[in-house]
Amino acid sequence: MLKFDEELFVKVVEKEGLSFQSQIEEIVDHICHKGYSNIFLIGAGGTIAMMYPYEYILKSQSTIHVHAEIAAEFIVMNHQHLSEDSVCIFTSVSGTTEDTIAAVEYCRKKGATTIALVAEPNTPLTKMVDFCITTGSEKHSFDTFFMLLYMFVFRFMYNNNEFPQYEQFTKEVSLLPQAILSAVKSFDQKAEEFAIKYKDTEYHMMVGSGNLWGNTYSYAMCILEEMQWIHAKSIHAAEFFHGTLELVVEDTSVILLKGEDETRPLVDRVERFAEKITNNLTIIDTKDFTLDGISEEFRKHFAVSINWAVLSRISVYLERERNHPLELRRYYRKVEY
């Protein structure tokens, strides 16, 4: 597969990523023993998008109070639920994202407990938080972060007497890297075909819901807009019929991200509409992938990882077909703003 090192993926995500389970359990158990009032999932850009699935999971599966917040807004809004009893979780690939660092400083001043997942070791963020998991590699960092966040969130739920299936769940988390590998291999040709067909398309609508809303938001913003300079809009399936539907015509590219949680019927509704109007409807459905060893009960949660991994295959082929490196930027981290 183009720009995919399977050996590196297994090393970073499976062998090294899964090794953090006991450390995560120790962190969560310590916090739960001490006591806490709520959880804040805080990020900027792709990392706040990464938090939305876990906010959805906690809101739909747990009584734990959770807030997913954009770092820069969070700092200025005087959030009335943040206190010394709050647990604040951050992720950062580089460990240097300014908005995230500022948010950590803000939380620490309030006395909250801070946790970070960081790819790059010995960076500012790794030294600021109370607890840090440093994965050590930018490669496949989102795949690893997603997996570690499952461990964090479901351990908190388990300790809240809400998830007795935790032991079985973690066994299936250990199968997730191989399930991802299988999915990307089976999707790779479709990813290439998409990139070839749409390399010159100037505008995409991306639609998703539930625990795939974060991926929808992130892919439109971070990949299509930031990394490929393509106009894109992320639309929540529940809101599609409140404005956006009027912009769909026969040549509009509509990309539907279908997961397996309770909100799937919302995306089905968009699909029924879009297939009548546009000739450029793309459906990426996690139900199409065989996830060996993953139970039906947990597929809806792991859809986040599967969906992101297969979307990433589209990215590398868009890069090739458009001759536009994914690392190329005009402004981000290049100019002051």
Coordinates of C-alpha atoms in Angstrom, one line a residue:
M1 CA 0.0 0.0 0.0
L2 CA 1.2 3.5 -0.8
K3 CA 3.0 5.1 2.1
F4 CA 2.0 2.5 4.6
D5 CA 4.6 0.6 6.6
E6 CA 2.8 -2.4 8.1
E7 CA 5.7 -3.4 10.3
L8 CA 5.9 0.1 11.8
F9 CA 2.1 0.2 12.3
V10 CA 2.3 -3.1 14.3
K11 CA 5.3 -1.8 16.3
V12 CA 3.8 1.6 17.2
V13 CA 0.1 0.8 17.6
E14 CA -0.1 -2.9 18.6
K15 CA 3.1 -3.7 20.5
E16 CA 3.9 -0.3 22.0
G17 CA 0.4 1.2 22.2
L18 CA -1.2 -1.8 24.0
S19 CA 1.7 -1.8 26.5
F20 CA 0.2 1.3 28.2
Q21 CA -2.9 -0.4 29.5
S22 CA -1.6 -1.1 33.0
Q23 CA -0.3 2.5 33.3
I24 CA -3.6 3.9 32.3
E25 CA -5.4 1.7 34.8
E26 CA -3.1 2.9 37.5
I27 CA -3.7 6.5 36.7
V28 CA -7.5 6.2 36.5
D29 CA -7.7 4.1 39.6
H30 CA -5.7 6.6 41.5
I31 CA -8.0 9.5 40.4
C32 CA -11.1 7.5 41.2
H33 CA -9.8 6.6 44.7
K34 CA -9.1 10.3 45.3
G35 CA -12.5 11.3 43.9
Y36 CA -13.4 13.7 41.1
S37 CA -16.5 15.6 39.9
N38 CA -16.3 15.6 36.2
I39 CA -14.1 15.0 33.1
F40 CA -13.0 17.6 30.6
L41 CA -11.8 16.5 27.2
I42 CA -9.9 19.5 25.8
G43 CA -8.1 20.0 22.5
A44 CA -7.6 22.2 19.4
G45 CA -8.3 21.4 15.8
G46 CA -7.8 17.7 15.2
T47 CA -7.4 17.0 18.9
I48 CA -10.7 18.4 20.0
A49 CA -12.3 16.5 17.1
M50 CA -10.6 13.4 18.5
M51 CA -12.4 14.0 21.9
Y52 CA -15.9 14.3 20.5
P53 CA -16.4 10.5 20.1
Y54 CA -15.5 9.9 23.8
E55 CA -17.8 12.7 24.9
Y56 CA -20.5 11.0 22.9
I57 CA -19.7 7.6 24.4
L58 CA -19.7 9.0 28.0
K59 CA -22.9 10.9 27.4
S60 CA -24.7 7.9 25.9
Q61 CA -23.3 5.2 28.1
S62 CA -22.5 6.8 31.5
T63 CA -23.7 9.1 34.2
I64 CA -20.2 10.7 34.5
H65 CA -20.4 14.4 33.8
V66 CA -18.3 15.2 30.7
H67 CA -17.4 18.3 28.7
A68 CA -15.5 18.4 25.4
E69 CA -14.1 21.9 25.0
I70 CA -12.1 23.8 22.4
A71 CA -8.9 24.9 24.2
A72 CA -8.9 28.6 23.2
E73 CA -12.6 29.2 23.9
F74 CA -12.3 27.2 27.2
I75 CA -9.7 29.5 28.5
V76 CA -11.8 32.7 28.1
M77 CA -15.3 31.4 28.8
N78 CA -15.0 31.0 32.6
H79 CA -16.4 27.5 32.6
Q80 CA -18.5 27.2 35.8
H81 CA -18.0 23.4 36.0
L82 CA -14.2 23.5 36.1
S83 CA -12.8 23.0 39.6
E84 CA -10.1 21.4 41.6
D85 CA -12.1 18.2 41.4
S86 CA -12.1 18.1 37.6
V87 CA -10.1 15.8 35.5
C88 CA -8.8 17.4 32.3
I89 CA -7.5 15.2 29.4
F90 CA -5.5 16.5 26.5
T91 CA -3.8 15.0 23.4
S92 CA -1.1 16.4 21.2
V93 CA 1.1 14.9 18.6
S94 CA 3.9 17.5 18.9
G95 CA 3.5 18.4 22.5
T96 CA 3.9 22.1 21.5
T97 CA 0.4 23.2 20.4
E98 CA 0.1 26.7 21.9
D99 CA -3.7 26.6 22.6
T100 CA -3.3 23.2 24.3
I101 CA -0.4 24.3 26.4
A102 CA -2.3 27.5 27.5
A103 CA -5.3 25.3 28.4
V104 CA -3.2 23.0 30.6
E105 CA -1.7 26.0 32.4
Y106 CA -5.2 27.3 33.0
C107 CA -6.5 24.0 34.4
R108 CA -3.5 23.7 36.6
K109 CA -4.1 27.1 38.1
K110 CA -7.6 26.0 38.9
G111 CA -6.2 23.0 40.7
A112 CA -7.6 20.4 38.3
T113 CA -5.9 17.1 37.6
T114 CA -4.3 17.0 34.2
I115 CA -3.6 14.1 31.9
A116 CA -2.0 14.2 28.4
L117 CA -1.3 11.8 25.6
V118 CA 1.7 13.0 23.6
A119 CA 3.5 11.5 20.7
E120 CA 6.8 13.4 20.9
P121 CA 8.8 12.9 24.1
N122 CA 10.5 15.6 26.1
T123 CA 8.3 18.4 24.8
P124 CA 6.6 21.2 26.8
L125 CA 3.3 19.4 27.3
T126 CA 4.9 16.2 28.7
K127 CA 6.5 18.2 31.5
M128 CA 3.4 20.2 32.5
V129 CA 0.7 17.7 33.3
D130 CA 0.2 15.5 36.4
F131 CA 0.1 12.3 34.3
C132 CA 1.5 11.8 30.8
I133 CA 1.5 8.9 28.4
T134 CA 4.2 9.5 25.8
T135 CA 3.9 7.2 22.8
G136 CA 7.2 8.2 21.3
S137 CA 6.2 8.4 17.6
E138 CA 4.3 10.8 15.4
K139 CA 3.6 7.9 13.0
H140 CA 0.1 6.5 13.5
S141 CA -0.3 8.8 16.5
F142 CA -4.0 9.2 16.0
D143 CA -4.5 5.4 15.8
T144 CA -2.7 5.1 19.0
F145 CA -4.4 8.0 20.8
F146 CA -7.9 6.6 19.9
M147 CA -7.0 3.3 21.4
L148 CA -5.6 4.7 24.6
L149 CA -8.6 7.0 25.0
Y150 CA -10.8 3.9 24.9
M151 CA -8.8 2.5 27.8
F152 CA -9.1 5.8 29.8
V153 CA -12.8 6.3 29.2
F154 CA -14.0 2.8 29.8
R155 CA -11.8 2.4 32.9
F156 CA -13.5 5.5 34.4
M157 CA -16.9 3.9 33.5
Y158 CA -15.8 0.6 35.0
N159 CA -14.8 2.3 38.3
N160 CA -18.2 4.1 38.2
N161 CA -19.9 0.7 38.3
E162 CA -21.3 1.2 34.8
F163 CA -19.3 -1.1 32.6
P164 CA -18.9 -4.6 34.0
Q165 CA -17.8 -5.8 30.5
Y166 CA -14.5 -4.0 31.0
E167 CA -12.3 -7.1 31.0
Q168 CA -13.8 -8.4 27.8
F169 CA -13.6 -4.9 26.3
T170 CA -9.9 -4.6 26.9
K171 CA -9.3 -8.0 25.3
E172 CA -11.0 -6.8 22.2
V173 CA -9.1 -3.5 22.3
S174 CA -6.0 -5.7 21.9
L175 CA -7.5 -7.1 18.7
L176 CA -8.2 -3.6 17.3
P177 CA -4.8 -3.0 15.6
Q178 CA -5.2 -6.1 13.5
A179 CA -8.8 -5.2 12.7
I180 CA -7.5 -1.8 11.5
L181 CA -4.9 -3.4 9.3
S182 CA -7.5 -5.6 7.7
A183 CA -9.8 -2.7 7.1
V184 CA -7.2 -0.5 5.5
K185 CA -6.1 -3.3 3.2
S186 CA -9.6 -4.0 2.1
F187 CA -10.4 -0.3 1.5
D188 CA -7.2 0.7 -0.2
Q189 CA -8.4 0.3 -3.8
K190 CA -11.5 2.3 -3.0
A191 CA -9.4 5.0 -1.5
E192 CA -7.3 5.2 -4.6
E193 CA -10.4 5.2 -6.9
F194 CA -11.9 8.0 -4.8
A195 CA -8.8 10.2 -5.1
I196 CA -8.5 9.6 -8.8
K197 CA -12.2 10.5 -9.4
Y198 CA -12.3 13.5 -7.1
K199 CA -8.8 15.0 -7.4
D200 CA -10.1 18.1 -9.1
T201 CA -13.3 18.5 -7.1
E202 CA -13.4 21.9 -5.4
Y203 CA -16.0 21.3 -2.7
H204 CA -17.0 18.4 -0.5
M205 CA -19.8 18.0 2.0
M206 CA -18.9 15.5 4.8
V207 CA -21.8 14.2 6.9
G208 CA -21.6 12.2 10.0
S209 CA -23.1 11.8 13.5
G210 CA -22.7 10.2 16.9
N211 CA -19.3 8.9 17.6
L212 CA -18.2 9.6 14.0
W213 CA -19.0 13.3 14.2
G214 CA -15.5 14.1 15.4
N215 CA -14.0 12.3 12.4
T216 CA -16.3 14.1 10.1
Y217 CA -15.3 17.5 11.5
S218 CA -11.6 16.6 11.6
Y219 CA -11.3 15.2 8.1
A220 CA -13.1 18.1 6.5
M221 CA -11.1 20.7 8.5
C222 CA -7.7 19.1 9.0
I223 CA -7.2 17.0 5.9
L224 CA -9.3 18.5 3.1
E225 CA -9.0 22.1 4.1
E226 CA -5.6 22.3 5.9
M227 CA -3.6 19.6 4.2
Q228 CA -5.2 19.8 0.7
W229 CA -6.6 23.3 0.4
I230 CA -10.0 21.9 -0.7
H231 CA -13.2 23.7 0.3
A232 CA -15.1 21.4 2.6
K233 CA -17.9 21.5 5.1
S234 CA -18.6 19.1 7.9
I235 CA -22.3 18.7 8.5
H236 CA -23.9 16.8 11.4
A237 CA -26.5 14.4 10.0
A238 CA -29.1 15.6 12.5
E239 CA -28.7 19.2 11.1
F240 CA -28.3 18.4 7.4
F241 CA -31.9 19.2 6.7
H242 CA -31.7 22.6 8.4
G243 CA -30.0 24.6 5.6
T244 CA -27.3 22.5 3.9
L245 CA -29.7 20.4 1.9
E246 CA -30.5 23.4 -0.3
L247 CA -26.9 23.4 -1.7
V248 CA -27.0 19.8 -3.0
V249 CA -27.2 19.6 -6.7
E250 CA -26.5 16.8 -9.2
D251 CA -22.7 17.2 -9.2
T252 CA -22.2 17.9 -5.4
S253 CA -19.7 15.6 -3.7
V254 CA -21.4 14.3 -0.6
I255 CA -19.4 12.0 1.6
L256 CA -21.4 10.0 4.3
L257 CA -19.6 8.5 7.2
K258 CA -21.7 5.7 8.6
G259 CA -21.1 4.2 11.9
E260 CA -22.9 1.6 14.0
D261 CA -24.2 3.6 17.0
E262 CA -27.6 4.8 17.9
T263 CA -27.5 7.7 15.4
R264 CA -27.0 5.6 12.3
P265 CA -30.7 6.2 11.2
L266 CA -29.8 10.0 11.0
V267 CA -27.2 9.2 8.3
D268 CA -29.6 6.8 6.6
R269 CA -32.0 9.7 6.2
V270 CA -29.4 11.9 4.6
E271 CA -28.4 9.0 2.3
R272 CA -32.0 8.5 1.1
F273 CA -32.2 12.2 0.2
A274 CA -28.7 12.6 -1.4
E275 CA -29.0 9.5 -3.6
K276 CA -32.0 11.1 -5.3
I277 CA -30.1 14.3 -6.1
T278 CA -26.4 13.9 -6.6
N279 CA -24.4 11.7 -8.8
N280 CA -21.4 12.0 -6.5
L281 CA -22.4 10.3 -3.3
T282 CA -19.7 8.4 -1.4
I283 CA -20.6 6.2 1.5
I284 CA -17.9 4.9 3.9
D285 CA -19.6 2.4 6.2
T286 CA -17.9 0.6 9.1
K287 CA -20.4 -2.2 8.7
D288 CA -18.6 -3.1 5.5
F289 CA -15.5 -4.3 7.4
T290 CA -15.0 -7.6 9.0
L291 CA -13.5 -7.1 12.5
D292 CA -12.2 -10.5 13.5
G293 CA -12.8 -11.1 17.2
I294 CA -14.7 -7.9 17.8
S295 CA -18.1 -8.5 19.3
E296 CA -21.3 -6.9 17.9
E297 CA -21.7 -5.0 21.2
F298 CA -18.4 -3.1 20.9
R299 CA -18.3 -2.5 17.1
K300 CA -20.0 0.8 17.5
H301 CA -17.3 2.1 19.7
F302 CA -14.4 0.8 17.6
A303 CA -16.0 2.3 14.5
V304 CA -14.1 5.5 15.4
S305 CA -10.8 3.9 14.9
I306 CA -11.8 1.9 11.8
N307 CA -13.3 5.0 10.1
W308 CA -10.3 7.2 10.8
A309 CA -7.9 4.6 9.5
V310 CA -9.6 4.1 6.2
L311 CA -10.1 7.8 5.7
S312 CA -6.3 8.1 6.1
R313 CA -5.9 5.9 3.0
I314 CA -7.8 8.5 1.0
S315 CA -5.4 11.2 2.2
V316 CA -2.3 9.6 0.8
Y317 CA -3.9 9.0 -2.6
L318 CA -5.2 12.6 -2.7
E319 CA -1.7 13.8 -2.0
R320 CA -0.3 11.8 -4.9
E321 CA -3.1 12.6 -7.4
R322 CA -3.1 16.3 -6.6
N323 CA 0.7 16.5 -6.2
H324 CA 0.0 18.3 -3.0
P325 CA 2.1 17.1 0.0
L326 CA 0.1 16.6 3.2
E327 CA 2.8 18.6 5.1
L328 CA 2.4 21.7 2.9
R329 CA 1.0 24.8 4.6
R330 CA 0.6 28.5 3.8
Y331 CA 0.0 29.8 7.3
Y332 CA -0.3 27.2 10.0
R333 CA 2.8 27.4 12.3
K334 CA 4.3 29.7 9.7
V335 CA 2.9 33.1 10.6
E336 CA 1.9 34.8 13.8
Y337 CA -1.9 35.1 14.4

